[in-house]
Amino acid sequence: MTHGGTHGPGAASTADGSLSSVEEYQSAILAAIAPLAPASLELAAAEGCVLAEDVTAAVALPSFDNSSMDGYAVLAADVAGASQESPATLRVTGEIAAGDTGIYRLVPGTAIKIMTGAQLPAGADAVVPVEWTDDGIAQVRVYQSAEPGNAVRYAGGDAAEGETLLSAGTRLRAMQVAVAASAGRKAVSVRPRPRVVVLSTGNELTEPGTPLVPGRIWDSNSYMIAAAVRETGAVAYRRSVVPDDPAGVLPALEEQLIRADLLITTGGVSMGGEHDVVKAALRELGTVTFRKVAMQPGMPQGFGVIGEGGAGGLGAERRVPIFTLPGNPVSAYVSFQLFVRPALAALQGADDLSLPSVQATLTGPARSPAGRRSYLRGVLDGSKVTPLSGQQSHQIASLGRANALIVIPEWETQLPAGDTVDVLILP
Amino acid sequence: MTHGGTHGPGAASTADGSLSSVEEYQSAILAAIAPLAPASLELAAAEGCVLAEDVTAAVALPSFDNSSMDGYAVLAADVAGASQESPATLRVTGEIAAGDTGIYRLVPGTAIKIMTGAQLPAGADAVVPVEWTDDGIAQVRVYQSAEPGNAVRYAGGDAAEGETLLSAGTRLRAMQVAVAASAGRKAVSVRPRPRVVVLSTGNELTEPGTPLVPGRIWDSNSYMIAAAVRETGAVAYRRSVVPDDPAGVLPALEEQLIRADLLITTGGVSMGGEHDVVKAALRELGTVTFRKVAMQPGMPQGFGVIGEGGAGGLGAERRVPIFTLPGNPVSAYVSFQLFVRPALAALQGADDLSLPSVQATLTGPARSPAGRRSYLRGVLDGSKVTPLSGQQSHQIASLGRANALIVIPEWETQLPAGDTVDVLILP
């Protein structure tokens, strides 16, 4: 498994010079995004965020010599030569439980019962597991010799004091949360979850749950993209459908700017013709540019940063990246996975949100337009991948069955069954 | 990529008959878990949940014939034979925007300008893309002929009325949310996110952020397991550290039973010796059993269902599954991924939470005890996987660097570099 893009002959250039390659567009986006300011968050809130500091061991880990088994703390010399036939017999002078903070000292020639995780008494240099003994109470017979250090976890065996356990830039998954907690950290400095505002634009859109009249469709994009945002661990705010004109789009963006670390629109503003007026207005808000990317689905893309220096009357110091994704649901989804995911990682100072990529064998033929990289919906099962029918970009039903995107490079127009392809695994 | 366990000679049996295999234990767990009752949730709340109903198309999708491009609605016969040299010229009688709910009729010999997604006017049978024309306003020159149906998305082309779009048992990822929304659904019947209460038990545990005295360690398990629960999409409630005795553990469980769909403890109750009193008390609460599973790390496991018929004074009708995971953080983590994840899926009527599995090549040797399946922390990079040093089950620092678990089967004790192994990809 690898993370990241597809590489091969011509991957970074396209047959049609007026189109950007997927990689060119991804690079342009990442160049425009600065990480969010760090915040100190308690561990439970920091889950899924990205460390903005190194987490070091405040003390040696473990901080004291302790037993890795239930048994008896002894001097190894006192059980040297012990065997089933000739056990060593030692008086048991006490017992140390895990969590016992008392101070114990082993007298040579005796044993102290000890539980897993309990502190090794001073003077002891080995633990004899209970399985090697008669489990005695007042005295214990030991049937096997133990080397010094047997079943002992030494202080600092896991990490020395001051050792870096987690580096800045690490995403706090469950394991990393455990490492921070085990180092005694109640809070850590992280780049917080990006707050993303999602707007669908389009006069043809109707809210789900309300009646449909001919000419209209139910809005699915804002629900889908908000869910996709949350799948990355970011916070999504969904805005109701916005009319696809400057009077609808611009105030909606302005209103959301204050709460957003990233804005995503889907629909009209990426399109041509009638919508140039919205595009022109968006350009005035900042550095938003529109381009065609040599891919299918999802050609028309818009990206920029708005709110800069109060341009366009937004009056904000905030500079907020904005994506204007295509309106077709499939195009919007694929565009999100390829372009917005890496941007969300960059806002957190990380580079880990690309979809995982594997190789698989096509079970059926796949077609792609010349000069464009296709991302076909498919079902990945083991090392085989099946392209789904209904690949037109408005055909959403096949989305519900896909678990992967099959990547057909720019320089291929059709691949036969049996060919090996790169496959992106969907969340 | 596959999801699920490792299979091979002897996988389902173990060298030591007193041990359960991983699969035997997984099966026993799943046999004891019933899905949660369904609830109707609005789409945003239903994200990540599992459908308890089929979602069907309430209307045909799309519900009306519409244009897939910006262009001109025409009668194909009126542009037959059109070419660059001999264009067809048609009077433009109107314009239809996306979302326009007006009723339009094309008069033969004329054209109506039409936007992507807009309703095809009655009488038209094709759309000529704007790129094939002079983009005329009062009249348009068409430089290319169009077949009937060109650039037309027909009603029902994506789904017929009543067609099943999503089946019960489907998890609602972003794409499935889009499918439900595009079918007009505002709410769906799902099995809700399981609510999981996580308790660390152990007298040696101290809360992170508070000073450590010798003999004590900071609790990491409850933070880690709560985070791992949330990574699956379930809801986690973390309880502070609980003393490792019946007076500590049993009231804590009783108190949490009412809000939990699943309970997870880590620590003492899975261990032997001193802790038998807690085990015995837990057994009395229901059907909790303790067994050793032929794996490393994570041998001692406990699972059952408590609260049944009010047994043990819990007085509840609720039957709540409980896992008592080992206290070593690494053991607890691996046990969670192997046993609790599938249980959380089963609570939702799904079987999709097993870690994804791929094959990779070892970059260094790996060892494993005979008769036990080892899950070694490793770093997966492309098709290569590197075992990390520090594989003892208390050595948590290496957890922070791992992104995968390397599976060494029961019948192997050491594998050389270059061998192919199964690898579980961590969240």
PDB file of N, CA, C and O in Angstrom, chain B residues 395-420:
ATOM      1  N   GLN B 395       5.787  -2.208  26.061  1.00  0.00           N
ATOM      2  CA  GLN B 395       6.624  -1.182  25.431  1.00  0.00           C
ATOM      3  C   GLN B 395       5.806  -0.352  24.465  1.00  0.00           C
ATOM      4  O   GLN B 395       5.673  -0.652  23.280  1.00  0.00           O
ATOM      5  N   ILE B 396       5.294   0.714  25.000  1.00  0.00           N
ATOM      6  CA  ILE B 396       4.307   1.474  24.263  1.00  0.00           C
ATOM      7  C   ILE B 396       4.941   2.440  23.272  1.00  0.00           C
ATOM      8  O   ILE B 396       4.309   2.843  22.310  1.00  0.00           O
ATOM      9  N   ALA B 397       6.205   2.786  23.486  1.00  0.00           N
ATOM     10  CA  ALA B 397       6.808   3.800  22.612  1.00  0.00           C
ATOM     11  C   ALA B 397       6.763   3.357  21.147  1.00  0.00           C
ATOM     12  O   ALA B 397       6.486   4.158  20.259  1.00  0.00           O
ATOM     13  N   SER B 398       6.971   2.062  20.897  1.00  0.00           N
ATOM     14  CA  SER B 398       6.975   1.624  19.492  1.00  0.00           C
ATOM     15  C   SER B 398       5.575   1.680  18.886  1.00  0.00           C
ATOM     16  O   SER B 398       5.411   1.747  17.674  1.00  0.00           O
ATOM     17  N   LEU B 399       4.547   1.670  19.740  1.00  0.00           N
ATOM     18  CA  LEU B 399       3.177   1.820  19.216  1.00  0.00           C
ATOM     19  C   LEU B 399       3.042   3.123  18.443  1.00  0.00           C
ATOM     20  O   LEU B 399       2.338   3.190  17.441  1.00  0.00           O
ATOM     21  N   GLY B 400       3.692   4.155  18.930  1.00  0.00           N
ATOM     22  CA  GLY B 400       3.540   5.473  18.317  1.00  0.00           C
ATOM     23  C   GLY B 400       4.089   5.533  16.911  1.00  0.00           C
ATOM     24  O   GLY B 400       3.763   6.428  16.148  1.00  0.00           O
ATOM     25  N   ARG B 401       4.955   4.597  16.563  1.00  0.00           N
ATOM     26  CA  ARG B 401       5.558   4.615  15.224  1.00  0.00           C
ATOM     27  C   ARG B 401       4.903   3.605  14.284  1.00  0.00           C
ATOM     28  O   ARG B 401       5.131   3.635  13.081  1.00  0.00           O
ATOM     29  N   ALA B 402       4.103   2.680  14.823  1.00  0.00           N
ATOM     30  CA  ALA B 402       3.536   1.606  13.995  1.00  0.00           C
ATOM     31  C   ALA B 402       2.352   2.114  13.189  1.00  0.00           C
ATOM     32  O   ALA B 402       1.590   2.955  13.646  1.00  0.00           O
ATOM     33  N   ASN B 403       2.206   1.602  11.969  1.00  0.00           N
ATOM     34  CA  ASN B 403       0.986   1.844  11.206  1.00  0.00           C
ATOM     35  C   ASN B 403       0.348   0.528  10.768  1.00  0.00           C
ATOM     36  O   ASN B 403      -0.611   0.537   9.993  1.00  0.00           O
ATOM     37  N   ALA B 404       0.890  -0.583  11.285  1.00  0.00           N
ATOM     38  CA  ALA B 404       0.401  -1.884  10.829  1.00  0.00           C
ATOM     39  C   ALA B 404       0.767  -2.947  11.847  1.00  0.00           C
ATOM     40  O   ALA B 404       1.663  -2.758  12.680  1.00  0.00           O
ATOM     41  N   LEU B 405       0.048  -4.051  11.799  1.00  0.00           N
ATOM     42  CA  LEU B 405       0.395  -5.235  12.596  1.00  0.00           C
ATOM     43  C   LEU B 405       0.792  -6.352  11.630  1.00  0.00           C
ATOM     44  O   LEU B 405       0.044  -6.685  10.708  1.00  0.00           O
ATOM     45  N   ILE B 406       1.974  -6.913  11.872  1.00  0.00           N
ATOM     46  CA  ILE B 406       2.474  -8.015  11.052  1.00  0.00           C
ATOM     47  C   ILE B 406       1.987  -9.315  11.685  1.00  0.00           C
ATOM     48  O   ILE B 406       2.180  -9.537  12.879  1.00  0.00           O
ATOM     49  N   VAL B 407       1.325 -10.156  10.887  1.00  0.00           N
ATOM     50  CA  VAL B 407       0.748 -11.386  11.412  1.00  0.00           C
ATOM     51  C   VAL B 407       1.713 -12.544  11.157  1.00  0.00           C
ATOM     52  O   VAL B 407       2.050 -12.837  10.006  1.00  0.00           O
ATOM     53  N   ILE B 408       2.172 -13.187  12.227  1.00  0.00           N
ATOM     54  CA  ILE B 408       3.025 -14.375  12.098  1.00  0.00           C
ATOM     55  C   ILE B 408       2.189 -15.565  12.550  1.00  0.00           C
ATOM     56  O   ILE B 408       1.751 -15.616  13.703  1.00  0.00           O
ATOM     57  N   PRO B 409       1.939 -16.518  11.639  1.00  0.00           N
ATOM     58  CA  PRO B 409       1.014 -17.607  11.967  1.00  0.00           C
ATOM     59  C   PRO B 409       1.524 -18.481  13.115  1.00  0.00           C
ATOM     60  O   PRO B 409       2.716 -18.487  13.432  1.00  0.00           O
ATOM     61  N   GLU B 410       0.596 -19.257  13.684  1.00  0.00           N
ATOM     62  CA  GLU B 410       0.886 -20.135  14.812  1.00  0.00           C
ATOM     63  C   GLU B 410       1.993 -21.130  14.500  1.00  0.00           C
ATOM     64  O   GLU B 410       2.725 -21.550  15.400  1.00  0.00           O
ATOM     65  N   TRP B 411       2.091 -21.574  13.243  1.00  0.00           N
ATOM     66  CA  TRP B 411       3.002 -22.656  12.892  1.00  0.00           C
ATOM     67  C   TRP B 411       4.393 -22.165  12.496  1.00  0.00           C
ATOM     68  O   TRP B 411       5.217 -22.943  12.056  1.00  0.00           O
ATOM     69  N   GLU B 412       4.617 -20.853  12.652  1.00  0.00           N
ATOM     70  CA  GLU B 412       5.943 -20.305  12.367  1.00  0.00           C
ATOM     71  C   GLU B 412       6.557 -19.794  13.658  1.00  0.00           C
ATOM     72  O   GLU B 412       5.858 -19.239  14.510  1.00  0.00           O
ATOM     73  N   THR B 413       7.864 -19.959  13.811  1.00  0.00           N
ATOM     74  CA  THR B 413       8.547 -19.361  14.961  1.00  0.00           C
ATOM     75  C   THR B 413       9.522 -18.282  14.525  1.00  0.00           C
ATOM     76  O   THR B 413       9.828 -17.377  15.295  1.00  0.00           O
ATOM     77  N   GLN B 414      10.032 -18.395  13.311  1.00  0.00           N
ATOM     78  CA  GLN B 414      10.763 -17.243  12.785  1.00  0.00           C
ATOM     79  C   GLN B 414      10.694 -17.193  11.273  1.00  0.00           C
ATOM     80  O   GLN B 414      10.681 -18.211  10.599  1.00  0.00           O
ATOM     81  N   LEU B 415      10.596 -15.968  10.790  1.00  0.00           N
ATOM     82  CA  LEU B 415      10.527 -15.744   9.354  1.00  0.00           C
ATOM     83  C   LEU B 415      11.699 -14.842   8.968  1.00  0.00           C
ATOM     84  O   LEU B 415      11.981 -13.865   9.662  1.00  0.00           O
ATOM     85  N   PRO B 416      12.379 -15.182   7.871  1.00  0.00           N
ATOM     86  CA  PRO B 416      13.505 -14.341   7.451  1.00  0.00           C
ATOM     87  C   PRO B 416      13.033 -13.118   6.667  1.00  0.00           C
ATOM     88  O   PRO B 416      11.904 -13.090   6.173  1.00  0.00           O
ATOM     89  N   ALA B 417      13.920 -12.130   6.570  1.00  0.00           N
ATOM     90  CA  ALA B 417      13.658 -10.991   5.674  1.00  0.00           C
ATOM     91  C   ALA B 417      13.372 -11.527   4.285  1.00  0.00           C
ATOM     92  O   ALA B 417      13.952 -12.531   3.857  1.00  0.00           O
ATOM     93  N   GLY B 418      12.453 -10.888   3.579  1.00  0.00           N
ATOM     94  CA  GLY B 418      12.114 -11.319   2.222  1.00  0.00           C
ATOM     95  C   GLY B 418      10.868 -12.178   2.174  1.00  0.00           C
ATOM     96  O   GLY B 418      10.268 -12.333   1.109  1.00  0.00           O
ATOM     97  N   ASP B 419      10.470 -12.758   3.305  1.00  0.00           N
ATOM     98  CA  ASP B 419       9.243 -13.550   3.307  1.00  0.00           C
ATOM     99  C   ASP B 419       8.010 -12.639   3.166  1.00  0.00           C
ATOM    100  O   ASP B 419       8.031 -11.473   3.562  1.00  0.00           O
ATOM    101  N   THR B 420       6.959 -13.227   2.604  1.00  0.00           N
ATOM    102  CA  THR B 420       5.702 -12.495   2.468  1.00  0.00           C
ATOM    103  C   THR B 420       4.819 -12.775   3.681  1.00  0.00           C
ATOM    104  O   THR B 420       4.678 -13.933   4.099  1.00  0.00           O
TER     105      THR B 420
END
